[in-house]
PDB file of C-alpha atoms in Angstrom:
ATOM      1  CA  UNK A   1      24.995  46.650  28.217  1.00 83.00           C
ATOM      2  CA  UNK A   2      28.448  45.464  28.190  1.00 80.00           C
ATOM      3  CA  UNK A   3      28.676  44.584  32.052  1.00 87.00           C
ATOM      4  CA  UNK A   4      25.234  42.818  31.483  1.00 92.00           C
ATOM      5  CA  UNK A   5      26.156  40.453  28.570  1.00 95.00           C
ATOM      6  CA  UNK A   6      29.615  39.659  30.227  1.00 94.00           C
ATOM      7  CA  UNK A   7      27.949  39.009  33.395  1.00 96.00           C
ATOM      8  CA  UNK A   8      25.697  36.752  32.591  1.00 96.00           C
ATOM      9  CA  UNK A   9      27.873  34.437  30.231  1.00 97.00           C
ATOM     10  CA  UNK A  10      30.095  34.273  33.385  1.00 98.00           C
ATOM     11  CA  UNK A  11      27.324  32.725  35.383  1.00 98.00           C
ATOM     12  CA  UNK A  12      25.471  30.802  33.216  1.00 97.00           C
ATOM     13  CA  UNK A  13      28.900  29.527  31.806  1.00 97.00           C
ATOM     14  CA  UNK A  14      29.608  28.208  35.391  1.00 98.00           C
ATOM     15  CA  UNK A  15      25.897  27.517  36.351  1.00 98.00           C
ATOM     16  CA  UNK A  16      26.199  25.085  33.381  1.00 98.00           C
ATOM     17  CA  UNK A  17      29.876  23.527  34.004  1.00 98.00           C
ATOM     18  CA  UNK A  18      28.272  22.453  37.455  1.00 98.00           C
ATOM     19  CA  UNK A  19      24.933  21.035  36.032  1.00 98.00           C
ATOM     20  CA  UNK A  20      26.564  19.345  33.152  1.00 98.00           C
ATOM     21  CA  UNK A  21      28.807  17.948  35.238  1.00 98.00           C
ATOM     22  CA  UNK A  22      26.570  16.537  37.692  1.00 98.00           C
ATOM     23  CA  UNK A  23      23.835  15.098  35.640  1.00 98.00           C
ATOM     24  CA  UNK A  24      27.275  13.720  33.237  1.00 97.00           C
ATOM     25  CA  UNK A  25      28.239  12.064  36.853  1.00 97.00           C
ATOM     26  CA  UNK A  26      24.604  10.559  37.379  1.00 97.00           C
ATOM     27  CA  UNK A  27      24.773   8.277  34.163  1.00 96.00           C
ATOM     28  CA  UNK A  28      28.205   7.300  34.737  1.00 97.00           C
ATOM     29  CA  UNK A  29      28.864   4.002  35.301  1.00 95.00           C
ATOM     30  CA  UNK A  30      29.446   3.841  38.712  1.00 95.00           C
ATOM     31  CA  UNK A  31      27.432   5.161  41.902  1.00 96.00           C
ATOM     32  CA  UNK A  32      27.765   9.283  42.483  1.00 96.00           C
ATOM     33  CA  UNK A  33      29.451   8.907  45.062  1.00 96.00           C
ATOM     34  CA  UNK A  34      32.554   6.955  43.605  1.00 96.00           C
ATOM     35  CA  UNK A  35      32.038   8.610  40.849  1.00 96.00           C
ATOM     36  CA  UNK A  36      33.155  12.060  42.003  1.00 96.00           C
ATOM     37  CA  UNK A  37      35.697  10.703  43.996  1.00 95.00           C
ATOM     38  CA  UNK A  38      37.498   7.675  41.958  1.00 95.00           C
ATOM     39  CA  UNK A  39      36.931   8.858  38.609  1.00 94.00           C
ATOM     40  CA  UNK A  40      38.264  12.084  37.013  1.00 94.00           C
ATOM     41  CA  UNK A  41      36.543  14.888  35.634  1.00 96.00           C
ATOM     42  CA  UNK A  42      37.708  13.938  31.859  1.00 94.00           C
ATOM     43  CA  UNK A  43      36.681  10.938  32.493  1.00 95.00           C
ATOM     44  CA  UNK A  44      32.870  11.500  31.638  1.00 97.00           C
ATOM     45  CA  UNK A  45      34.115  13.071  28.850  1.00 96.00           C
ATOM     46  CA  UNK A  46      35.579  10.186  27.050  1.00 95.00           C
ATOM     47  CA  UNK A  47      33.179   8.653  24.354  1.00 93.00           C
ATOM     48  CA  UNK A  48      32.453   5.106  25.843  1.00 91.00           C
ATOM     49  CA  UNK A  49      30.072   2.891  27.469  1.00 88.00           C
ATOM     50  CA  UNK A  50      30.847   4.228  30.887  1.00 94.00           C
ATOM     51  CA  UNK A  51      29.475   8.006  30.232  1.00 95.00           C
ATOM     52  CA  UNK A  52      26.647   8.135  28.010  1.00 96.00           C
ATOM     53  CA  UNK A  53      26.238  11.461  28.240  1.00 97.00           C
ATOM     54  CA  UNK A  54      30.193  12.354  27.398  1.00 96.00           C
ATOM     55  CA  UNK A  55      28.926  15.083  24.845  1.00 97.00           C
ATOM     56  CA  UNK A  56      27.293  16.919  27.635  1.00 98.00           C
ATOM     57  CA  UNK A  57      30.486  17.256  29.706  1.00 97.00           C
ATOM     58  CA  UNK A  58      32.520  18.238  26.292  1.00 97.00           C
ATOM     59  CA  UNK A  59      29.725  20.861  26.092  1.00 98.00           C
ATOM     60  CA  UNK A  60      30.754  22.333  29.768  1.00 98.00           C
ATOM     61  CA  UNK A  61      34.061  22.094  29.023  1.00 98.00           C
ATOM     62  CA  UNK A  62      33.909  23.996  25.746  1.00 97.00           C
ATOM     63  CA  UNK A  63      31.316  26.485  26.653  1.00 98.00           C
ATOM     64  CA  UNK A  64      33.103  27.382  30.069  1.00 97.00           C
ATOM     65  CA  UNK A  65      36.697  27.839  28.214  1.00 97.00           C
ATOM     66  CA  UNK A  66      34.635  30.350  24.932  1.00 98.00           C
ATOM     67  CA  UNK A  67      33.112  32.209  28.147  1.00 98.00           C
ATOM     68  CA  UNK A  68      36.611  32.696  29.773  1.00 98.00           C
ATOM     69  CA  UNK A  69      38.098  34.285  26.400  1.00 98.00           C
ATOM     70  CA  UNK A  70      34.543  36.107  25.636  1.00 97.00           C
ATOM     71  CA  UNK A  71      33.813  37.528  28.844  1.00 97.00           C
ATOM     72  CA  UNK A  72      38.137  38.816  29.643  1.00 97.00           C
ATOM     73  CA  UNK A  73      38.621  40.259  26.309  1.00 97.00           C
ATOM     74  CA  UNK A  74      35.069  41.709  25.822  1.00 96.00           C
ATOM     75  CA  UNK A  75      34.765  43.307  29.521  1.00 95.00           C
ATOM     76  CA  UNK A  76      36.491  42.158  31.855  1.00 96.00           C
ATOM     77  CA  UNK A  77      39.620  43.719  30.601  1.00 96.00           C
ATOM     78  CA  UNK A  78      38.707  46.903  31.267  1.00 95.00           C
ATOM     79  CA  UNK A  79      38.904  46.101  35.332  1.00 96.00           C
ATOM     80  CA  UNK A  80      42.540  45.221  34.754  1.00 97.00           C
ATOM     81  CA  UNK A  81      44.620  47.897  35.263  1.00 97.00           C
ATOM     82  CA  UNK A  82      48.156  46.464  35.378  1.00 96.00           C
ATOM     83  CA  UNK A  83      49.794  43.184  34.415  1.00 97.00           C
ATOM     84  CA  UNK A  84      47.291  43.583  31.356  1.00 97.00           C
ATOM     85  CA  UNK A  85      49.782  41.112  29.015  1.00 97.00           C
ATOM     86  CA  UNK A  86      49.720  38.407  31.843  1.00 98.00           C
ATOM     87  CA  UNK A  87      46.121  38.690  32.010  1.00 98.00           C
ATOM     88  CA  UNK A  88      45.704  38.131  28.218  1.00 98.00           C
ATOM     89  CA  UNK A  89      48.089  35.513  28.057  1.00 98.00           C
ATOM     90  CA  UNK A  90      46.899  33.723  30.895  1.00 98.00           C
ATOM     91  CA  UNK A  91      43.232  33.740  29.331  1.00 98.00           C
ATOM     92  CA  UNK A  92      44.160  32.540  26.158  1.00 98.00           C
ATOM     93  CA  UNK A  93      45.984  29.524  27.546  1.00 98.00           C
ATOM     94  CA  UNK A  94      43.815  28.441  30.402  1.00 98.00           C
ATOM     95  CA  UNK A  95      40.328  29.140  27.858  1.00 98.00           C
ATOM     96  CA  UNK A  96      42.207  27.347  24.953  1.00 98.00           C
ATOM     97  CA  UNK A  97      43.297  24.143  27.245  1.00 98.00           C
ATOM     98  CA  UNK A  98      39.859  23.617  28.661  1.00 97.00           C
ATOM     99  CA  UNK A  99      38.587  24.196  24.676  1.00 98.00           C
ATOM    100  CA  UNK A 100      41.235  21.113  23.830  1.00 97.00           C
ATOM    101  CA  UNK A 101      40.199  19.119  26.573  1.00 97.00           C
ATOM    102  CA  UNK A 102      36.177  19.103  25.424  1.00 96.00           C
ATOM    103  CA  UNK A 103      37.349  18.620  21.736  1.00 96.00           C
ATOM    104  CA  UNK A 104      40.323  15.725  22.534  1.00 95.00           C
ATOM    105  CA  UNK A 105      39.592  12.994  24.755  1.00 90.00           C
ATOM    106  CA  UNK A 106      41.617  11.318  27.209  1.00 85.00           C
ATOM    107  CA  UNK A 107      41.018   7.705  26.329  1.00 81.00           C
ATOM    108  CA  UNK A 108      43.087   7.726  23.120  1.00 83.00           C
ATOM    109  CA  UNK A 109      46.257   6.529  23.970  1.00 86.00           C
ATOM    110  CA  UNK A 110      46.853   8.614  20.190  1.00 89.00           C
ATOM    111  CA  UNK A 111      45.839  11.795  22.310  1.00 88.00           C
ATOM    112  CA  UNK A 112      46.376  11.871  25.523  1.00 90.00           C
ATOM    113  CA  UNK A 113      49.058  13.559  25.335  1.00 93.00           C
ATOM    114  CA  UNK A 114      47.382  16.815  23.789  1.00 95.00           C
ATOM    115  CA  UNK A 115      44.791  16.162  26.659  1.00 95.00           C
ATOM    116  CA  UNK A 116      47.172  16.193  29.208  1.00 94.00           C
ATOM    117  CA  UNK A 117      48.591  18.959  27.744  1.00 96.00           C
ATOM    118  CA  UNK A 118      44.872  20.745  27.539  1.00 96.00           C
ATOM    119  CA  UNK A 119      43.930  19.786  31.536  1.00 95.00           C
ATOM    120  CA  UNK A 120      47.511  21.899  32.514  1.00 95.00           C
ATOM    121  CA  UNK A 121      47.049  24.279  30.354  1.00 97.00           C
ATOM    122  CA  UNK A 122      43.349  25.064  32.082  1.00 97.00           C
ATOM    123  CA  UNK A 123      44.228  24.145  35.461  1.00 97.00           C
ATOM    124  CA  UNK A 124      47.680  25.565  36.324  1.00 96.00           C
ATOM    125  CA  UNK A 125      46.975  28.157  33.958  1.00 97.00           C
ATOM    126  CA  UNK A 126      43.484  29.049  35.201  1.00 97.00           C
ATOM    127  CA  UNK A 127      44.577  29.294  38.757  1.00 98.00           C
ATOM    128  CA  UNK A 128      47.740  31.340  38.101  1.00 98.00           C
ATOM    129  CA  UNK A 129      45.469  33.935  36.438  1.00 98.00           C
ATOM    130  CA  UNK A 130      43.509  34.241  39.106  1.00 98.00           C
ATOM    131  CA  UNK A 131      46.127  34.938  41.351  1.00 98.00           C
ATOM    132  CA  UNK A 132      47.324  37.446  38.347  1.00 98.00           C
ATOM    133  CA  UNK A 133      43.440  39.106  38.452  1.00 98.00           C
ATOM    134  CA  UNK A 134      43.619  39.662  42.252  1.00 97.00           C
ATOM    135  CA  UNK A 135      46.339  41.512  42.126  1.00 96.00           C
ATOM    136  CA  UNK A 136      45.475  43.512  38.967  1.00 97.00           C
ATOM    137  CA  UNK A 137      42.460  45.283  39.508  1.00 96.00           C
ATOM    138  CA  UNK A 138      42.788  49.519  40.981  1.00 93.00           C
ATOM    139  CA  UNK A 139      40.909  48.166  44.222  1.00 93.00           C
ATOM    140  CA  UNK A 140      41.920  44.874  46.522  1.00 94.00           C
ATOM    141  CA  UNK A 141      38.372  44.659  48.309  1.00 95.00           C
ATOM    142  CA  UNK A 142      36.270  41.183  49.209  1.00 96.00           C
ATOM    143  CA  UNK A 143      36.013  40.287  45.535  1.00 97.00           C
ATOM    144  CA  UNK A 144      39.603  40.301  44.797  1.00 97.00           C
ATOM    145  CA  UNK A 145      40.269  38.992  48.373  1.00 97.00           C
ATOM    146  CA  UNK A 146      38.179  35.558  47.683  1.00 98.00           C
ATOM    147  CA  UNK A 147      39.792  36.066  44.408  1.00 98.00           C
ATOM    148  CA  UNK A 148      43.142  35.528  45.413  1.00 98.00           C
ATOM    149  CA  UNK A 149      41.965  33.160  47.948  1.00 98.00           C
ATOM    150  CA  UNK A 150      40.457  30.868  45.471  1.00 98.00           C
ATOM    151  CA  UNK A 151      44.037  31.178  43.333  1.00 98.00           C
ATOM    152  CA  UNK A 152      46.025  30.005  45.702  1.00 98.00           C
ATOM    153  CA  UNK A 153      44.363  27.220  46.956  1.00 98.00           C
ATOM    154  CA  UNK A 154      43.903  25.526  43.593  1.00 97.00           C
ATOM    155  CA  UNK A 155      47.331  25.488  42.750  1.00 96.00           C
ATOM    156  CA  UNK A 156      47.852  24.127  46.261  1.00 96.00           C
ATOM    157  CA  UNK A 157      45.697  21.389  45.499  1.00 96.00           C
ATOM    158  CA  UNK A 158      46.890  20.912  41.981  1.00 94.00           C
ATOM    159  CA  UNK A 159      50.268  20.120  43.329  1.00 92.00           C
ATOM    160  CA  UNK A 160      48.867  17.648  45.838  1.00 91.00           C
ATOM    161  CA  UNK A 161      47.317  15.931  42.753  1.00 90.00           C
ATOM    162  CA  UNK A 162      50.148  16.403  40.814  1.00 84.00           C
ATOM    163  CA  UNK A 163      52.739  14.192  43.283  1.00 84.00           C
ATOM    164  CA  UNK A 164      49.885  12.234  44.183  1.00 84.00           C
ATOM    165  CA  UNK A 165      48.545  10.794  40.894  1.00 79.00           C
ATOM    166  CA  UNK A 166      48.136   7.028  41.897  1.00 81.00           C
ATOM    167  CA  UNK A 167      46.230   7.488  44.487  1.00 80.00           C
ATOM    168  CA  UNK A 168      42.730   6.260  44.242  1.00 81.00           C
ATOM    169  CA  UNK A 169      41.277   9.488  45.463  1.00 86.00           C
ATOM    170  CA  UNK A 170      43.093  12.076  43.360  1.00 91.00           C
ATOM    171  CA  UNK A 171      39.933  12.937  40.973  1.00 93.00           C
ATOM    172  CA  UNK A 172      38.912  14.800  44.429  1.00 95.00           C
ATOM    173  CA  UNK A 173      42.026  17.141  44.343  1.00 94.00           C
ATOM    174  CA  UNK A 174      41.701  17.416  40.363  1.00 94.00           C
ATOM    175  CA  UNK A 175      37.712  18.471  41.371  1.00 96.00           C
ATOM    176  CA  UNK A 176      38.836  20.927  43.740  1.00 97.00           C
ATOM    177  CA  UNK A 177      41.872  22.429  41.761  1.00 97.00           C
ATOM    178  CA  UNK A 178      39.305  22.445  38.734  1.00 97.00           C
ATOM    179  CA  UNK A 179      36.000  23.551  41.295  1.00 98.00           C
ATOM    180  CA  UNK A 180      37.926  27.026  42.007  1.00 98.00           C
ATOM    181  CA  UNK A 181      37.711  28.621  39.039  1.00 97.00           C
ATOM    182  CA  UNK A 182      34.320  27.543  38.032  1.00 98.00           C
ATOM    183  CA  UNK A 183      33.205  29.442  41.447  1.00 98.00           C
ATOM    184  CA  UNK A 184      35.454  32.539  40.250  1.00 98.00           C
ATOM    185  CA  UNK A 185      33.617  32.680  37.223  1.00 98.00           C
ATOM    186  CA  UNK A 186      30.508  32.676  38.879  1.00 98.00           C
ATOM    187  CA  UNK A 187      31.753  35.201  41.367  1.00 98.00           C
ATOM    188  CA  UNK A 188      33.088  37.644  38.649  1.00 97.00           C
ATOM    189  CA  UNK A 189      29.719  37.197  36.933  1.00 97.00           C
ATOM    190  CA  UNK A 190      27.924  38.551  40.054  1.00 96.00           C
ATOM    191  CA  UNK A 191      30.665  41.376  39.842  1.00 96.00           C
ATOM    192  CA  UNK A 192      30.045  42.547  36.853  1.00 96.00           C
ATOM    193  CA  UNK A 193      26.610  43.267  37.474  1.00 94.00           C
ATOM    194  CA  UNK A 194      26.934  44.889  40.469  1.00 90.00           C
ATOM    195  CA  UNK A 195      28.925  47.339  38.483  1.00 83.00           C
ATOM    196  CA  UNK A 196      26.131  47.422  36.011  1.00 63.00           C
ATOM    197  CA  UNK A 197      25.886  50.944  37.050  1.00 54.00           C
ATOM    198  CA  UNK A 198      29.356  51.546  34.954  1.00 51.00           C
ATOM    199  CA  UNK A 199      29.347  53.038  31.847  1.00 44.00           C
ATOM    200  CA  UNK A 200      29.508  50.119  29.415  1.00 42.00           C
TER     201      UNK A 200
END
């Protein structure tokens, strides 16, 4: 029962991130296109005339952070069998800085700082646990493979981002450093229930 609650809050938690963010993009105020690729992520979350439906991509943002903490500590601990304090720590700040960044909003020069702060925290700290989760688990088969995989190449990308913040087309790098552990989640949903066999 465990394995199947988990696993479905993992997918449906990503499922919606994707969704939200998509239909979020479609009422922005620009085309899709320029959109996803001149305009950041947090930016259809600030409360203006440019994203009516800002409350939507909070929502994502919120939900997707609760599901990280929820579905680590409630099951998908138990797959950890080493670096178990890394792996707590790890959740709690990457699911707590996407929680800050749905709740504070990056168009207050008042707190933009604790937005900032909230975007690290889930990004760099997201994709350093995964790296942390791949090499954590008793087995280091396909999942933990793509797993690593996925790790790696979003903190490659956040560092691109990260020297490259003027440039018109970072909100693609932010996407894709963002992108790779929406897919993990998704990923370790489908895990989970292929273990649904487990005792729970």
């Amino acid at each position: 029962m465990r394995n199947k609650v988990a696993g479905i809050a993992f997918i449906i938690g990503s499922l919606f991130y994707v969704i939200a963010e998509a239909i979020s993009a479609a009422f922005f105020n620009a085309s899709l296109f320029n959109t996803y690729v001149f305009h950041t992520i947090s930016e259809l979350g600030i409360p203006n005339g440019n994203s009516p439906l800002f409350w939507l991509m909070n929502s994502a943002f919120i939900l997707i952070g609760l599901v990280l903490i929820f579905g680590n500590f409630y099951r998908f601990k138990d797959y950890i069998v080493k670096n178990k304090v890394l792996f707590y720590i790890f959740t709690l700040v990457t699911g707590i800085g996407v929680i800050i960044v749905g709740l504070v909003h990056g168009g207050n020069p008042f707190t933009l700082g604790y937005h900032m702060l909230g975007a690290m925290m889930a990004i760099l700290g997201g994709n350093i646990l995964l790296i942390i989760v791949s090499r954590s688990m008793q087995e280091f088969g396909i999942y933990q493979k793509l797993t690593l995989i996925l790790g790696l190449f979003g903190l490659m990308v956040f560092w691109i981002m990260f020297f490259n913040m003027e440039l018109g087309y970072m909100p693609v790098f932010e996407r894709l450093s963002v992108y790779t552990m929406i897919i993990w989640s998704f990923l370790t949903g489908v895990y989970i229930l292929g273990n649904f066999h487990e005792s729970s």
